[in-house]
mmCIF file of C-alpha atoms and ligand atoms in Angstrom:
data_model
loop_
_atom_site.group_PDB
_atom_site.id
_atom_site.type_symbol
_atom_site.label_atom_id
_atom_site.label_comp_id
_atom_site.label_asym_id
_atom_site.label_seq_id
_atom_site.Cartn_x
_atom_site.Cartn_y
_atom_site.Cartn_z
ATOM 1 C CA MET A 163 19.311 -3.625 20.952
ATOM 2 C CA LYS A 164 19.668 -7.226 19.729
ATOM 3 C CA GLN A 165 16.767 -7.360 17.281
ATOM 4 C CA PHE A 166 14.556 -4.928 15.418
ATOM 5 C CA PHE A 167 11.257 -6.488 14.417
ATOM 6 C CA TYR A 168 8.547 -4.806 16.500
ATOM 7 C CA ALA A 169 7.730 -1.339 17.880
ATOM 8 C CA LYS A 170 8.598 -2.555 21.380
ATOM 9 C CA ASP A 171 12.187 -3.231 20.239
ATOM 10 C CA ILE A 172 12.841 0.522 19.883
ATOM 11 C CA GLY A 173 11.712 1.165 23.477
ATOM 12 C CA ASP A 174 10.429 4.656 24.279
ATOM 13 C CA ILE A 175 8.967 6.063 21.048
ATOM 14 C CA LYS A 176 9.424 9.731 22.032
ATOM 15 C CA ALA A 177 13.102 9.075 22.791
ATOM 16 C CA ALA A 178 13.497 7.311 19.443
ATOM 17 C CA LEU A 179 11.945 10.284 17.613
ATOM 18 C CA GLU A 180 14.249 12.673 19.451
ATOM 19 C CA GLU A 181 17.237 10.513 18.488
ATOM 20 C CA ALA A 182 16.022 10.544 14.857
ATOM 21 C CA ARG A 183 15.954 14.370 14.976
ATOM 22 C CA GLN A 184 19.543 14.425 16.290
ATOM 23 C CA VAL A 185 20.739 11.971 13.636
ATOM 24 C CA LYS A 186 18.998 13.926 10.876
ATOM 25 C CA ALA A 187 20.582 17.185 12.063
ATOM 26 C CA ASN A 188 24.090 15.703 11.965
ATOM 27 C CA ARG A 189 24.159 12.285 10.346
ATOM 28 C CA LEU A 190 27.977 11.989 10.304
ATOM 29 C CA ALA A 191 28.420 12.718 14.037
ATOM 30 C CA TRP A 192 28.721 8.994 14.934
ATOM 31 C CA ARG A 193 31.147 8.097 12.138
ATOM 32 C CA GLY A 194 33.598 6.425 14.508
ATOM 33 C CA LEU A 195 30.979 4.085 15.971
ATOM 34 C CA GLY A 196 31.015 1.591 13.106
ATOM 35 C CA GLU A 197 34.708 1.833 12.245
ATOM 36 C CA GLY A 198 36.167 -1.628 11.577
ATOM 37 C CA LYS A 199 32.700 -3.201 11.736
ATOM 38 C CA THR A 200 30.511 -4.744 9.033
ATOM 39 C CA ILE A 201 26.792 -5.172 8.399
ATOM 40 C CA MET A 202 25.561 -7.980 6.130
ATOM 41 C CA LEU A 203 22.402 -7.005 4.195
ATOM 42 C CA VAL A 204 20.759 -10.199 2.964
ATOM 43 C CA PHE A 205 18.055 -9.908 0.285
ATOM 44 C CA PHE A 206 15.851 -12.858 -0.645
ATOM 45 C CA ASN A 207 13.600 -10.353 -2.532
ATOM 46 C CA SER A 208 13.929 -7.195 -4.643
ATOM 47 C CA SER A 209 14.377 -3.748 -3.113
ATOM 48 C CA LEU A 210 15.225 -0.171 -4.032
ATOM 49 C CA ARG A 211 14.694 1.963 -0.900
ATOM 50 C CA THR A 212 15.607 -0.588 1.760
ATOM 51 C CA ARG A 213 18.791 -1.601 -0.007
ATOM 52 C CA LEU A 214 19.988 1.971 -0.638
ATOM 53 C CA SER A 215 18.885 3.544 2.650
ATOM 54 C CA SER A 216 20.460 0.720 4.682
ATOM 55 C CA GLN A 217 23.768 1.083 2.859
ATOM 56 C CA LYS A 218 23.709 4.862 3.238
ATOM 57 C CA ALA A 219 22.878 4.638 6.954
ATOM 58 C CA ALA A 220 25.733 2.174 7.479
ATOM 59 C CA LEU A 221 28.201 4.416 5.634
ATOM 60 C CA ASN A 222 27.110 7.418 7.758
ATOM 61 C CA LEU A 223 28.123 5.409 10.849
ATOM 62 C CA GLY A 224 31.466 4.282 9.389
ATOM 63 C CA LEU A 225 30.032 0.752 9.161
ATOM 64 C CA SER A 226 30.969 -1.281 6.056
ATOM 65 C CA PRO A 227 27.951 -2.821 4.288
ATOM 66 C CA ILE A 228 28.092 -6.134 2.405
ATOM 67 C CA VAL A 229 24.999 -6.806 0.254
ATOM 68 C CA LEU A 230 24.104 -10.409 -0.588
ATOM 69 C CA ASN A 231 21.341 -11.196 -3.093
ATOM 70 C CA ILE A 232 20.296 -14.764 -2.375
ATOM 71 C CA GLY A 233 20.004 -16.921 -5.489
ATOM 72 C CA GLN A 234 21.827 -14.348 -7.639
ATOM 73 C CA ASP A 235 25.112 -13.687 -5.803
ATOM 74 C CA SER A 236 24.886 -16.858 -3.682
ATOM 75 C CA TRP A 237 23.779 -20.470 -3.968
ATOM 76 C CA LYS A 238 20.021 -20.996 -3.867
ATOM 77 C CA LEU A 239 19.213 -21.598 -0.208
ATOM 78 C CA GLU A 240 16.831 -24.135 1.313
ATOM 79 C CA THR A 241 14.806 -22.572 4.138
ATOM 80 C CA GLU A 242 12.697 -25.565 5.289
ATOM 81 C CA LEU A 243 14.062 -27.939 7.906
ATOM 82 C CA GLY A 244 13.923 -31.730 7.423
ATOM 83 C CA VAL A 245 13.655 -31.706 3.624
ATOM 84 C CA VAL A 246 15.581 -34.004 1.232
ATOM 85 C CA MET A 247 17.731 -31.527 -0.684
ATOM 86 C CA ASP A 248 17.679 -33.199 -4.099
ATOM 87 C CA GLY A 249 16.169 -30.188 -5.939
ATOM 88 C CA ASP A 250 17.733 -26.942 -7.186
ATOM 89 C CA LYS A 251 18.750 -25.616 -3.751
ATOM 90 C CA SER A 252 22.436 -26.249 -3.057
ATOM 91 C CA GLU A 253 22.842 -24.997 0.518
ATOM 92 C CA HIS A 254 20.706 -24.872 3.664
ATOM 93 C CA LEU A 255 20.144 -21.778 5.790
ATOM 94 C CA ARG A 256 21.341 -23.907 8.741
ATOM 95 C CA GLU A 257 24.929 -23.666 7.399
ATOM 96 C CA ALA A 258 24.663 -20.423 5.403
ATOM 97 C CA ILE A 259 23.498 -18.295 8.349
ATOM 98 C CA PRO A 260 26.347 -19.122 10.777
ATOM 99 C CA VAL A 261 28.813 -18.637 7.910
ATOM 100 C CA MET A 262 27.376 -15.152 7.238
ATOM 101 C CA GLY A 263 27.623 -14.466 10.972
ATOM 102 C CA CYS A 264 31.386 -15.152 10.820
ATOM 103 C CA TYR A 265 31.881 -12.226 8.436
ATOM 104 C CA CYS A 266 29.871 -9.448 10.075
ATOM 105 C CA ASP A 267 28.816 -7.709 13.283
ATOM 106 C CA LEU A 268 25.163 -6.972 12.377
ATOM 107 C CA ILE A 269 22.748 -8.658 9.952
ATOM 108 C CA GLY A 270 19.728 -7.236 8.099
ATOM 109 C CA VAL A 271 17.359 -9.630 6.326
ATOM 110 C CA ARG A 272 14.658 -9.149 3.688
ATOM 111 C CA SER A 273 12.514 -12.265 3.323
ATOM 112 C CA PHE A 274 8.901 -11.825 2.172
ATOM 113 C CA ALA A 275 5.910 -13.940 3.132
ATOM 114 C CA GLY A 276 5.220 -16.951 0.926
ATOM 115 C CA LEU A 277 1.463 -16.233 1.327
ATOM 116 C CA THR A 278 0.549 -19.937 1.157
ATOM 117 C CA ASP A 279 1.144 -21.094 4.755
ATOM 118 C CA ARG A 280 -0.179 -18.557 7.280
ATOM 119 C CA GLU A 281 1.280 -20.399 10.256
ATOM 120 C CA ALA A 282 4.825 -20.453 8.807
ATOM 121 C CA ASP A 283 4.650 -16.815 7.687
ATOM 122 C CA TYR A 284 3.325 -15.561 11.040
ATOM 123 C CA ALA A 285 5.969 -17.621 12.898
ATOM 124 C CA GLU A 286 8.612 -15.626 10.929
ATOM 125 C CA SER A 287 10.443 -18.903 10.342
ATOM 126 C CA VAL A 288 13.256 -17.490 8.144
ATOM 127 C CA LEU A 289 13.949 -14.461 10.352
ATOM 128 C CA GLN A 290 13.938 -16.612 13.476
ATOM 129 C CA GLN A 291 16.586 -18.902 11.952
ATOM 130 C CA PHE A 292 18.812 -15.827 11.526
ATOM 131 C CA VAL A 293 18.263 -14.988 15.204
ATOM 132 C CA GLN A 294 19.002 -18.545 16.261
ATOM 133 C CA TYR A 295 22.016 -19.348 14.096
ATOM 134 C CA SER A 296 23.838 -16.074 13.258
ATOM 135 C CA GLY A 297 24.949 -15.041 16.752
ATOM 136 C CA ARG A 298 24.477 -11.419 15.597
ATOM 137 C CA PRO A 299 21.863 -8.684 16.159
ATOM 138 C CA VAL A 300 19.214 -9.006 13.400
ATOM 139 C CA ILE A 301 17.182 -6.271 11.651
ATOM 140 C CA SER A 302 14.037 -7.076 9.657
ATOM 141 C CA LEU A 303 14.369 -5.315 6.301
ATOM 142 C CA GLU A 304 10.776 -6.507 5.655
ATOM 143 C CA SER A 305 10.176 -10.048 6.692
ATOM 144 C CA ALA A 306 7.052 -12.189 6.414
ATOM 145 C CA THR A 307 4.825 -10.114 8.701
ATOM 146 C CA VAL A 308 6.628 -6.860 9.589
ATOM 147 C CA HIS A 309 8.494 -3.936 7.998
ATOM 148 C CA PRO A 310 9.706 -1.962 11.039
ATOM 149 C CA CYS A 311 12.263 0.216 9.197
ATOM 150 C CA GLN A 312 9.425 1.491 6.991
ATOM 151 C CA ALA A 313 7.056 2.063 9.916
ATOM 152 C CA PHE A 314 9.709 3.956 11.900
ATOM 153 C CA ALA A 315 10.408 6.182 8.853
ATOM 154 C CA ASP A 316 6.659 6.748 8.424
ATOM 155 C CA LEU A 317 6.364 7.768 12.077
ATOM 156 C CA ILE A 318 9.299 10.198 11.760
ATOM 157 C CA THR A 319 7.572 11.715 8.688
ATOM 158 C CA ILE A 320 4.233 12.117 10.478
ATOM 159 C CA ASP A 321 5.993 13.622 13.499
ATOM 160 C CA GLU A 322 7.649 16.181 11.204
ATOM 161 C CA HIS A 323 4.397 17.182 9.438
ATOM 162 C CA LYS A 324 1.670 16.879 12.085
ATOM 163 C CA ARG A 325 -0.414 20.012 12.766
ATOM 164 C CA LYS A 326 -1.911 18.771 16.039
ATOM 165 C CA PRO A 327 -0.535 16.638 18.905
ATOM 166 C CA ARG A 328 -2.754 13.601 18.117
ATOM 167 C CA PRO A 329 -3.538 13.585 14.386
ATOM 168 C CA LYS A 330 -6.159 11.364 12.769
ATOM 169 C CA VAL A 331 -4.249 8.820 10.676
ATOM 170 C CA VAL A 332 -6.203 6.643 8.220
ATOM 171 C CA LEU A 333 -4.708 3.434 6.854
ATOM 172 C CA THR A 334 -6.703 2.533 3.768
ATOM 173 C CA TRP A 335 -6.596 -0.654 1.706
ATOM 174 C CA ALA A 336 -6.315 0.029 -2.044
ATOM 175 C CA PRO A 337 -6.504 -2.343 -5.011
ATOM 176 C CA HIS A 338 -3.505 -4.028 -6.675
ATOM 177 C CA PRO A 339 -3.216 -6.629 -9.463
ATOM 178 C CA ARG A 340 -0.901 -8.924 -7.438
ATOM 179 C CA ALA A 341 -1.251 -10.514 -4.007
ATOM 180 C CA LEU A 342 0.944 -8.542 -1.601
ATOM 181 C CA PRO A 343 2.042 -9.370 1.981
ATOM 182 C CA GLN A 344 0.636 -7.721 5.107
ATOM 183 C CA ALA A 345 4.024 -6.654 6.520
ATOM 184 C CA VAL A 346 3.719 -2.909 5.775
ATOM 185 C CA PRO A 347 0.145 -2.416 7.099
ATOM 186 C CA ASN A 348 0.865 -4.649 10.118
ATOM 187 C CA SER A 349 3.879 -2.583 11.160
ATOM 188 C CA PHE A 350 2.274 0.748 10.261
ATOM 189 C CA ALA A 351 -0.720 -0.034 12.493
ATOM 190 C CA GLU A 352 1.498 -1.343 15.291
ATOM 191 C CA TRP A 353 3.757 1.755 15.282
ATOM 192 C CA MET A 354 0.905 4.287 14.989
ATOM 193 C CA ILE A 355 -0.840 2.724 17.986
ATOM 194 C CA ALA A 356 2.417 2.580 19.955
ATOM 195 C CA ALA A 357 2.949 6.294 19.218
ATOM 196 C CA GLY A 358 -0.566 7.170 20.445
ATOM 197 C CA MET A 359 -2.011 8.286 17.075
ATOM 198 C CA ASP A 360 -5.770 8.301 16.417
ATOM 199 C CA LEU A 361 -5.647 5.387 13.940
ATOM 200 C CA VAL A 362 -8.560 4.342 11.724
ATOM 201 C CA ILE A 363 -8.166 1.334 9.405
ATOM 202 C CA THR A 364 -10.491 0.957 6.441
ATOM 203 C CA GLN A 365 -10.706 -2.088 4.169
ATOM 204 C CA PRO A 366 -13.272 -4.240 2.359
ATOM 205 C CA GLU A 367 -14.780 -7.094 4.417
ATOM 206 C CA GLY A 368 -12.392 -10.060 4.671
ATOM 207 C CA TYR A 369 -9.205 -7.953 4.731
ATOM 208 C CA GLU A 370 -9.060 -7.595 8.547
ATOM 209 C CA LEU A 371 -5.435 -7.456 9.718
ATOM 210 C CA ASP A 372 -4.161 -9.597 12.578
ATOM 211 C CA PRO A 373 -5.417 -8.095 15.878
ATOM 212 C CA ARG A 374 -1.959 -8.478 17.432
ATOM 213 C CA PHE A 375 -0.982 -5.452 15.279
ATOM 214 C CA THR A 376 -4.258 -3.491 15.217
ATOM 215 C CA SER A 377 -5.557 -3.672 18.776
ATOM 216 C CA GLY A 378 -6.391 -0.056 19.725
ATOM 217 C CA ALA A 379 -7.296 1.075 16.174
ATOM 218 C CA ARG A 380 -10.831 1.865 14.999
ATOM 219 C CA ILE A 381 -12.043 -0.255 12.045
ATOM 220 C CA GLU A 382 -14.405 1.371 9.504
ATOM 221 C CA TYR A 383 -15.588 -0.525 6.404
ATOM 222 C CA ASP A 384 -16.956 2.621 4.712
ATOM 223 C CA GLN A 385 -13.819 4.160 3.190
ATOM 224 C CA MET A 386 -15.264 7.659 2.655
ATOM 225 C CA LYS A 387 -16.561 7.765 6.222
ATOM 226 C CA ALA A 388 -13.142 6.674 7.512
ATOM 227 C CA LEU A 389 -11.398 9.440 5.558
ATOM 228 C CA GLU A 390 -13.580 12.256 6.918
ATOM 229 C CA GLY A 391 -11.404 14.764 8.788
ATOM 230 C CA ALA A 392 -8.212 12.746 8.314
ATOM 231 C CA ASP A 393 -4.845 14.486 8.787
ATOM 232 C CA PHE A 394 -2.810 11.705 7.128
ATOM 233 C CA VAL A 395 -3.966 9.123 4.560
ATOM 234 C CA TYR A 396 -1.729 6.067 4.242
ATOM 235 C CA ALA A 397 -2.681 3.895 1.263
ATOM 236 C CA LYS A 398 -1.507 0.307 0.892
ATOM 237 C CA ASN A 399 -2.665 -2.899 -0.668
ATOM 238 C CA TRP A 400 -2.523 -6.169 1.223
ATOM 239 C CA SER A 401 -3.771 -9.664 0.456
ATOM 240 C CA CYS A 402 -6.240 -11.490 2.689
ATOM 241 C CA PRO A 403 -4.647 -11.939 6.137
ATOM 242 C CA GLY A 404 -6.849 -15.006 6.770
ATOM 243 C CA VAL A 405 -8.070 -13.747 10.127
ATOM 244 C CA THR A 406 -11.768 -14.379 9.526
ATOM 245 C CA ASN A 407 -11.249 -17.228 7.019
ATOM 246 C CA PRO A 408 -7.818 -18.944 7.161
ATOM 247 C CA GLU A 409 -8.508 -20.739 3.849
ATOM 248 C CA GLN A 410 -8.412 -17.364 2.043
ATOM 249 C CA TYR A 411 -4.953 -16.462 3.404
ATOM 250 C CA GLY A 412 -2.834 -14.659 0.777
ATOM 251 C CA GLN A 413 -5.680 -14.383 -1.740
ATOM 252 C CA ILE A 414 -7.000 -11.302 -3.572
ATOM 253 C CA LEU A 415 -10.628 -10.841 -2.499
ATOM 254 C CA SER A 416 -11.345 -7.557 -4.290
ATOM 255 C CA HIS A 417 -10.208 -5.549 -7.312
ATOM 256 C CA ASP A 418 -12.634 -2.712 -6.534
ATOM 257 C CA ARG A 419 -11.170 0.426 -8.153
ATOM 258 C CA SER A 420 -13.525 2.663 -6.155
ATOM 259 C CA TRP A 421 -10.937 2.215 -3.344
ATOM 260 C CA THR A 422 -8.193 3.919 -5.445
ATOM 261 C CA VAL A 423 -7.301 7.101 -3.542
ATOM 262 C CA ASP A 424 -8.186 10.057 -5.763
ATOM 263 C CA GLU A 425 -9.096 13.731 -5.335
ATOM 264 C CA ALA A 426 -12.686 12.882 -4.328
ATOM 265 C CA HIS A 427 -11.339 10.784 -1.447
ATOM 266 C CA MET A 428 -8.886 13.471 -0.337
ATOM 267 C CA ALA A 429 -11.633 16.153 -0.519
ATOM 268 C CA VAL A 430 -13.379 14.779 2.605
ATOM 269 C CA THR A 431 -10.170 14.898 4.681
ATOM 270 C CA ASP A 432 -8.812 17.860 6.642
ATOM 271 C CA ASN A 433 -6.388 18.751 3.808
ATOM 272 C CA ALA A 434 -4.604 15.495 4.618
ATOM 273 C CA PHE A 435 -1.101 14.521 3.656
ATOM 274 C CA PHE A 436 -0.919 11.462 1.383
ATOM 275 C CA MET A 437 1.521 8.668 2.244
ATOM 276 C CA HIS A 438 2.651 5.378 0.648
ATOM 277 C CA CYS A 439 5.770 3.300 1.288
ATOM 278 C CA LEU A 440 6.589 2.894 -2.462
ATOM 279 C CA PRO A 441 6.871 1.281 -4.913
ATOM 280 C CA VAL A 442 3.363 2.353 -5.931
ATOM 281 C CA ARG A 443 1.178 1.631 -8.959
ATOM 282 C CA ARG A 444 -0.129 4.993 -10.173
ATOM 283 C CA ASN A 445 -3.848 5.184 -10.976
ATOM 284 C CA VAL A 446 -4.400 1.809 -9.278
ATOM 285 C CA ILE A 447 -3.439 2.575 -5.652
ATOM 286 C CA VAL A 448 -3.497 6.383 -6.025
ATOM 287 C CA SER A 449 -4.343 8.862 -8.768
ATOM 288 C CA ASP A 450 -1.629 10.971 -10.420
ATOM 289 C CA ALA A 451 -3.273 14.124 -9.043
ATOM 290 C CA VAL A 452 -3.007 12.947 -5.421
ATOM 291 C CA ILE A 453 0.543 11.577 -5.539
ATOM 292 C CA ASP A 454 1.779 14.640 -7.452
ATOM 293 C CA ALA A 455 0.080 17.146 -5.113
ATOM 294 C CA PRO A 456 2.155 19.283 -2.690
ATOM 295 C CA THR A 457 0.522 17.311 0.156
ATOM 296 C CA SER A 458 2.105 14.047 -1.010
ATOM 297 C CA LEU A 459 4.817 12.835 1.399
ATOM 298 C CA VAL A 460 6.030 9.796 -0.524
ATOM 299 C CA ILE A 461 9.518 11.219 -1.161
ATOM 300 C CA PRO A 462 10.112 12.583 2.401
ATOM 301 C CA GLU A 463 9.034 9.152 3.706
ATOM 302 C CA ALA A 464 11.608 7.440 1.498
ATOM 303 C CA ALA A 465 14.263 9.964 2.581
ATOM 304 C CA ASN A 466 13.527 9.192 6.231
ATOM 305 C CA ARG A 467 14.283 5.504 5.620
ATOM 306 C CA GLU A 468 17.977 6.486 5.913
ATOM 307 C CA ILE A 469 17.356 8.172 9.278
ATOM 308 C CA ALA A 470 15.308 5.292 10.688
ATOM 309 C CA ALA A 471 17.919 2.743 9.599
ATOM 310 C CA GLN A 472 20.721 4.844 11.078
ATOM 311 C CA VAL A 473 19.037 5.109 14.494
ATOM 312 C CA VAL A 474 18.532 1.318 14.552
ATOM 313 C CA MET A 475 22.111 0.491 13.492
ATOM 314 C CA LYS A 476 23.511 3.112 15.890
ATOM 315 C CA ARG A 477 21.675 1.538 18.811
ATOM 316 C CA MET A 478 22.822 -1.951 17.835
ATOM 317 C CA LEU A 479 26.434 -0.815 17.570
ATOM 318 C CA GLU A 480 26.173 0.894 20.975
ATOM 319 C CA SER A 481 24.972 -2.348 22.555
ATOM 320 C CA LEU A 482 27.545 -4.715 20.994
HETATM 321 N N1 LIG B 178 9.345 0.671 0.854
HETATM 322 C C1 LIG B 178 10.280 -0.246 0.577
HETATM 323 O O1 LIG B 178 10.622 -1.095 1.425
HETATM 324 O O2 LIG B 178 10.831 -0.146 -0.650
HETATM 325 P P1 LIG B 178 11.741 -1.256 -1.341
HETATM 326 O O3 LIG B 178 10.879 -2.505 -1.455
HETATM 327 O O4 LIG B 178 12.117 -0.698 -2.681
HETATM 328 O O5 LIG B 178 12.921 -1.518 -0.467
#
């Protein structure tokens, strides 16, 4: 495996889930695989889970992680091509990326969407420069439009808790005070559809996700109707994807707190499990009662980030 951005990169989903089960049962069994090798984990943005789970997964495989926080540990990097670099950015990605490639065998990159230029974000311009100039396999640790490590961990978690072969999974928009990227809902939808789940997406008008990720899902604008009979409820905020109106890309269109997932919402489900990728704003995205209930899977999801990352790194090491 040379890149990990999309569900198709993992190949057969059932085989990937089986491999995740094997890794989880004995996570140190492949300790020799990464011996003498290094993974560079490059963060342009903050992280708790991705940073820690990636390092832990690497250590399980005997792989040495190097973490680089751009702009804090390094020079500030210019990401645009063709610009006159007379501002505060001292180095261009064009040089920095091949230099990083000299010091490692695998690279993981976190680089969020700017949310001002839809075309640039959806072209994954930063991630693609890593592919082009590093000469190394590249993992998205949440890039402009996708968060595959999260989606794979979410799928592992659903697979572990499902009570029927094809559960009803509802992805619901929820309010948030800041404009957030679409990477998590894009990848969640993409992976649920790839795994054959019965996926319903509910959001206020104007928040339609890009159809390249949601084709095959049912869209329902009435949130309560969408939640009826759900087996899993996945809450997430996202800003306007600009599908129906490109001029609104990255904007907040609604602060409607009636979309906050609370006990009344969960009451119409089939005793559904609650999921969120974290970090989460309590009593904005989800009520205390729902996230603290025994049916909340937010911690098992986070724990499975280590397993998902380990499967991905293992496969990359095996194909070096
Ligand atoms: N879910 C997730 O990616 O968490 P972090 O942003 O803390 O890494």
